[in-house]
Short mmCIF file of C-alpha atoms in Angstrom, two decimals:
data_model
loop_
_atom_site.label_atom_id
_atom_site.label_comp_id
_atom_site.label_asym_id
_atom_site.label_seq_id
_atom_site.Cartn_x
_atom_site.Cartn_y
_atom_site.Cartn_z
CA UNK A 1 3.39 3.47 -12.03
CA UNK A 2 1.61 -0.04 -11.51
CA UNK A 3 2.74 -1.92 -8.13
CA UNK A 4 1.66 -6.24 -8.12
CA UNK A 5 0.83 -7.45 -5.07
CA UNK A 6 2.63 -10.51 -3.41
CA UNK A 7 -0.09 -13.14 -2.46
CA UNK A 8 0.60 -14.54 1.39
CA UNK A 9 2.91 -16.83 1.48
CA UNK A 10 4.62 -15.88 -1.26
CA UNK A 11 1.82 -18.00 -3.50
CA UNK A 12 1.56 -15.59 -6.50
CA UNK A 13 5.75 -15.21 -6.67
CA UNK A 14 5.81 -16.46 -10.24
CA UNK A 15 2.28 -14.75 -11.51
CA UNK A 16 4.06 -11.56 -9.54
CA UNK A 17 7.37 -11.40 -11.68
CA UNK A 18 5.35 -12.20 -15.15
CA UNK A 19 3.10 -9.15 -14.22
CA UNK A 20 5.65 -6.87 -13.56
CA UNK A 21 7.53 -7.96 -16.45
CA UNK A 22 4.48 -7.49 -18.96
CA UNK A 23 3.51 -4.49 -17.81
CA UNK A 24 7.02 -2.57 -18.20
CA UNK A 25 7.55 -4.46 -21.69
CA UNK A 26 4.46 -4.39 -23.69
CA UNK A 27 2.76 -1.45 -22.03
CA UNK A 28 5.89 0.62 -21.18
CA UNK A 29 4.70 1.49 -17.70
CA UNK A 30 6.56 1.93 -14.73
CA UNK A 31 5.99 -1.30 -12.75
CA UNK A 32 6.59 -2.47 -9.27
CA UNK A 33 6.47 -5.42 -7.42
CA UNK A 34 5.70 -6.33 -4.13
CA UNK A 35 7.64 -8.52 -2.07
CA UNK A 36 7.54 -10.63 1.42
CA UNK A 37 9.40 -11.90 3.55
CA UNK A 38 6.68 -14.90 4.28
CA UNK A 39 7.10 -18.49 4.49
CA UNK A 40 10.71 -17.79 3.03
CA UNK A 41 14.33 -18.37 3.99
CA UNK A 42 16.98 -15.93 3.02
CA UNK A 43 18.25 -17.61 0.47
CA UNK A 44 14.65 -18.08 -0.77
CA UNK A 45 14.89 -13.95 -0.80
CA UNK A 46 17.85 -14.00 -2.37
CA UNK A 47 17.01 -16.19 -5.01
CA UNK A 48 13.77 -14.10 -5.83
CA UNK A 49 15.76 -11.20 -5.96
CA UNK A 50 18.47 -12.51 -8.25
CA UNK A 51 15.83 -13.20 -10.95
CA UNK A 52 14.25 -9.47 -10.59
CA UNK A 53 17.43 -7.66 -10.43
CA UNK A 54 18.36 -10.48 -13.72
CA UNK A 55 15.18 -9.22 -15.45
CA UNK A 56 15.99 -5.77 -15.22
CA UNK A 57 13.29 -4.53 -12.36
CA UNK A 58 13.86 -1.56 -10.38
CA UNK A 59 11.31 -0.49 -7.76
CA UNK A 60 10.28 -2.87 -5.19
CA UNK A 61 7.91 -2.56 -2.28
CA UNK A 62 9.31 -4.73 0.83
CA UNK A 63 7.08 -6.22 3.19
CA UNK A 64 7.05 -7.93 6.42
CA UNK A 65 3.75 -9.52 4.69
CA UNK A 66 0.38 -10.97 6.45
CA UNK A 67 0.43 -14.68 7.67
CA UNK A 68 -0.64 -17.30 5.52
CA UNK A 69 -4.44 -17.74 4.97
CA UNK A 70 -5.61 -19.52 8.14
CA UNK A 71 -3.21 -18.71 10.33
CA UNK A 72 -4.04 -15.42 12.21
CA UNK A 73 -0.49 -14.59 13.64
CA UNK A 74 2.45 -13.91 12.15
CA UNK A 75 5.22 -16.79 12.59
CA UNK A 76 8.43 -16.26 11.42
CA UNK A 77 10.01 -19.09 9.62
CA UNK A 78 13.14 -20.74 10.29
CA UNK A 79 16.29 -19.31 8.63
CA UNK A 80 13.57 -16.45 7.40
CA UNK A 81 13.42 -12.52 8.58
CA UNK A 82 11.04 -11.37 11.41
CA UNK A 83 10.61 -8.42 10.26
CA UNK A 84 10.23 -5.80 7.06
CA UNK A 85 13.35 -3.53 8.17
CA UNK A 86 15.65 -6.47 8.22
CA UNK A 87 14.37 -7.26 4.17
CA UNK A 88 14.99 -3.43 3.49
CA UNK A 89 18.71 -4.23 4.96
CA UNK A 90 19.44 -7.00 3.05
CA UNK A 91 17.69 -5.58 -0.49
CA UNK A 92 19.75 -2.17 -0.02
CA UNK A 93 23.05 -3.81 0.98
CA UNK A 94 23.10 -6.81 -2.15
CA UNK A 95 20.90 -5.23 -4.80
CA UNK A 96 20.24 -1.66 -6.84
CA UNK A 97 16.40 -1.37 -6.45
CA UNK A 98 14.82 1.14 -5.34
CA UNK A 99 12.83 0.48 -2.10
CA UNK A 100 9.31 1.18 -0.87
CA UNK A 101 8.01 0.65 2.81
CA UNK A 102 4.50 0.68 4.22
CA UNK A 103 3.14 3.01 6.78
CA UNK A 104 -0.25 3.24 8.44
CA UNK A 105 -1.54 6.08 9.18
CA UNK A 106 -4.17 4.68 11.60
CA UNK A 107 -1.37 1.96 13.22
CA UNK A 108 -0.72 -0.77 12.14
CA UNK A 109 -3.32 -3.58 13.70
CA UNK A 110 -0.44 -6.07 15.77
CA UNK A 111 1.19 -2.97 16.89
CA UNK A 112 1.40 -2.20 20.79
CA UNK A 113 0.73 1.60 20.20
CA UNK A 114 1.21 4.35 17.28
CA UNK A 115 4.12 5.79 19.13
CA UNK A 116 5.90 2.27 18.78
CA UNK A 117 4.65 2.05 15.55
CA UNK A 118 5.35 5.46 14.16
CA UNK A 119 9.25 4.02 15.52
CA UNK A 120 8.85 1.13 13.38
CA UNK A 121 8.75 2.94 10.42
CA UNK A 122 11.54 5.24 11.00
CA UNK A 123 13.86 2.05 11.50
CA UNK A 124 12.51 1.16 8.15
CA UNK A 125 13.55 4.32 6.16
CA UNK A 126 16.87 4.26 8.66
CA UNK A 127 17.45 0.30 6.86
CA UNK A 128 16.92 1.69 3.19
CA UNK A 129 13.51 2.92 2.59
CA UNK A 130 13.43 5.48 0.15
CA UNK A 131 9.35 5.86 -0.47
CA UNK A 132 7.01 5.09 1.95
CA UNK A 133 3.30 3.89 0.78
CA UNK A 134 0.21 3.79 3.41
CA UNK A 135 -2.33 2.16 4.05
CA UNK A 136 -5.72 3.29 3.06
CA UNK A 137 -7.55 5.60 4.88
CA UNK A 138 -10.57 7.44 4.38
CA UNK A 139 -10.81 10.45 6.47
CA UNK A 140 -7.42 12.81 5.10
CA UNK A 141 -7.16 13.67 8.45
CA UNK A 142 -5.06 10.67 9.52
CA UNK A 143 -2.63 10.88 6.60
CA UNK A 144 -2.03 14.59 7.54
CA UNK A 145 -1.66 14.18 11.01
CA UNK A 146 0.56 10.94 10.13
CA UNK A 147 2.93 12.77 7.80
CA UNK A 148 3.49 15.58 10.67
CA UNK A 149 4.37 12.89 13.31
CA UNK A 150 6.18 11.55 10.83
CA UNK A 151 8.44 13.97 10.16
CA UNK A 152 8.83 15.41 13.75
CA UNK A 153 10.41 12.12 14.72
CA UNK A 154 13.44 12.61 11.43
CA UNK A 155 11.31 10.85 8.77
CA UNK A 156 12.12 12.77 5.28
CA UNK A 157 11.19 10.24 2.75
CA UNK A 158 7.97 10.90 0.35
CA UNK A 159 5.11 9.11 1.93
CA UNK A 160 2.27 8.51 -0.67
CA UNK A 161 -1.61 8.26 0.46
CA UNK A 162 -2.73 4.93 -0.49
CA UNK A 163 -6.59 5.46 -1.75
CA UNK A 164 -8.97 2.51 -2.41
CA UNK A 165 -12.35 3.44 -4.18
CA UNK A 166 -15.29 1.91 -2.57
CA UNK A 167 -17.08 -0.60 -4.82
CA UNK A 168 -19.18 -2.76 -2.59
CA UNK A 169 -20.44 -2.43 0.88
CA UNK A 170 -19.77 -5.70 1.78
CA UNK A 171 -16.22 -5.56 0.36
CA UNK A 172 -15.60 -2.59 2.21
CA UNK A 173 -16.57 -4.05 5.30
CA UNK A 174 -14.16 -6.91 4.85
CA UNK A 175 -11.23 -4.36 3.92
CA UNK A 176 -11.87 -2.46 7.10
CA UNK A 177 -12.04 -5.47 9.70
CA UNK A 178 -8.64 -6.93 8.22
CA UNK A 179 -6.80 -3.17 8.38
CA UNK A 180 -8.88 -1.30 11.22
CA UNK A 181 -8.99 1.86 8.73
CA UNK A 182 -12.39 3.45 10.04
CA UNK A 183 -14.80 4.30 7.74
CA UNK A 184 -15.69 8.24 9.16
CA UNK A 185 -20.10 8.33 10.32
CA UNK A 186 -21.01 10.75 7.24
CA UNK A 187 -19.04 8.16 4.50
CA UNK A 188 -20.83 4.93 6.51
CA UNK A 189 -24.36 6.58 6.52
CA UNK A 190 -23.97 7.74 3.17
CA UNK A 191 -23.05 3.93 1.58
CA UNK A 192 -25.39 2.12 4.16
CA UNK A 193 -28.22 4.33 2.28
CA UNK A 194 -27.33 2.89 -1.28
CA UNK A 195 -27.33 -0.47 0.52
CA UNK A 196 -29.92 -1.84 -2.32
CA UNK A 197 -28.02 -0.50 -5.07
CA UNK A 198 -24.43 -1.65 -5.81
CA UNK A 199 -23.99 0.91 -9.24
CA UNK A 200 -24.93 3.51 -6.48
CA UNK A 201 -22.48 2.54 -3.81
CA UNK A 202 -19.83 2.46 -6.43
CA UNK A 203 -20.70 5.71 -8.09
CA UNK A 204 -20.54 7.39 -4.89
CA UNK A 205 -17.36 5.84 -3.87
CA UNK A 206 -15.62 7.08 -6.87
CA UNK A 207 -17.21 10.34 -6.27
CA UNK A 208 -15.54 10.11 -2.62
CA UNK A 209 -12.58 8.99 -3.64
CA UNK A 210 -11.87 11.68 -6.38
CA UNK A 211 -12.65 14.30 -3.77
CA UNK A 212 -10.29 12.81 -0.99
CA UNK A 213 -7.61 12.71 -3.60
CA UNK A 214 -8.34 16.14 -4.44
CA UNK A 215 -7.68 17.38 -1.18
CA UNK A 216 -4.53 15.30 -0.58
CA UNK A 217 -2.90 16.36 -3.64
CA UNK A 218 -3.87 20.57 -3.58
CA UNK A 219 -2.03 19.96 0.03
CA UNK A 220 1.11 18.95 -1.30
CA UNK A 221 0.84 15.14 -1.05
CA UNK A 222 3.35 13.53 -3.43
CA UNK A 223 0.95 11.13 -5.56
CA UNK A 224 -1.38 8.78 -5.07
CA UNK A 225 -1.05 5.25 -4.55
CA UNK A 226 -4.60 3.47 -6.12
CA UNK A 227 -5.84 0.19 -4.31
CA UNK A 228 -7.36 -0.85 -7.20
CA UNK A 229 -8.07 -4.32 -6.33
CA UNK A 230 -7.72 -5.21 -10.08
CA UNK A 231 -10.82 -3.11 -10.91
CA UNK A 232 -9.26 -0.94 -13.22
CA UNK A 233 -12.52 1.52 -14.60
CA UNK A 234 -13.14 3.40 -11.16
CA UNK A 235 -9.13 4.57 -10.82
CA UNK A 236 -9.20 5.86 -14.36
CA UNK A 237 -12.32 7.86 -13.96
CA UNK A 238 -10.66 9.08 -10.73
CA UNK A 239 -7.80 9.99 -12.71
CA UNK A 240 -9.81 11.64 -15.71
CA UNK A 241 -11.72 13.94 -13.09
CA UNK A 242 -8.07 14.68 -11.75
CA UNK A 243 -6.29 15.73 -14.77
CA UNK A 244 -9.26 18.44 -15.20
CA UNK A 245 -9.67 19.64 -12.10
CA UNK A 246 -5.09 19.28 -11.90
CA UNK A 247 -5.85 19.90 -7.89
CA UNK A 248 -1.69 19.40 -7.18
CA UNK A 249 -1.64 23.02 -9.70
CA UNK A 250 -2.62 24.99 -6.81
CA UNK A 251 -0.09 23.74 -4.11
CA UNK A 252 -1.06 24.00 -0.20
CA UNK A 253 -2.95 27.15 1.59
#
């Protein structure tokens, strides 16, 4: 499937519905979109809504959504939602979509602790969710000890690794500082020596990335979610090396 992003404040709405709708149409992929609850009343939701569910969508990924570019907290807005559980509610009570959540497997960055957070998510899945997606990562060890927290706390739905290749070492840098996913000391060594050579820093992070998916899918994750960042060529020669190697064939030790 193909998931469209949802720029902040809802500024890409429009180019976000014409996306999905393209890509289920004239490619005849699975598509879905994502969807805030920024700088948006409820009947601004509702409207939104109305047209997907008129245009025949069904998956969509609800969001609480970052603030607007240039503000750097989160302010809900009047007659809006505060927060992504309460859009879950109102998308599973009024509409027939199937609904995604996001998780984090290294805590969300406003949240108080990864207890509270981990108790976040389970009031999301408890409002609707039915998928979860998470945020990228790049040491498996946090999305496997995630996933076990997870479910020790009554948390059943699939939750699906979210894997961005690196590219650039500067972009990666950015990525990081805006989500607090830690880049482990063998990965940062490794890039920081390819510093002078962006084809190398991107042939290596494919070659990363194909090996972390590798080990998340022979341990019995269920997919991968690809933050592509509309660079399309790395997450298909990701996928080529998969389909050989078919690591999900051999099921968890």
């Amino acid at each position: 499937y193909v998931s469209v992003t949802y720029g902040a404040g809802g500024s890409t709405r429009d180019k976000t519905i014409e996306i999905v709708s393209r890509i289920r149409d004239e490619y005849g992929l699975e598509a879905m979109a994502h969807f805030t609850c920024v700088s948006a009343t409820v009947d601004d939701l509702r409207t939104t809504l109305d047209r997907m569910a008129e245009l025949g969508f069904d998956n969509v990924l609800a969001l609480r959504g970052d603030p607007p570019q240039g503000q750097e907290r989160w302010t809900k807005t009047d007659g809006g939602l505060e927060y992504s559980h309460e859009l879950i509610s109102l998308i599973r009570d009024e509409y027939d979509f199937a609904i995604g959540g996001a998780a984090f497997p290294e805590t969300h960055i406003h949240a108080t602790s990864a207890q509270d957070d981990l108790h976040f998510l389970k009031d999301k899945v408890d409002a609707g969710a039915q998928f979860l997606i998470t945020q990228m990562f790049f040491d498996n060890r946090f999305y496997f000890e995630f996933v076990e927290r997870a479910r020790a706390i009554g948390i059943g739905v699939p939750i699906i690794p979210g894997v961005m290749p690196i590219l650039s070492l500067d972009g990666i840098r950015r990525m990081t500082e805006l989500s607090a996913a830690k880049l482990p000391e063998g990965l940062a060594r490794e890039l920081e020596a390819r510093r002078d050579d962006d084809q190398a820093v991107a042939d290596f992070g494919v070659a990363y990335a194909t090996l972390q998916c590798s080990e998340l899918l022979a341990a019995g994750a269920p997919g991968i979610h690809f933050i592509t960042l509309n660079r399309s060529p790395a997450t298909r020669a990701i996928l080529s090396a998969l389909r050989l190697s078919r690591p999900w064939a051999a099921g968890p030790s």
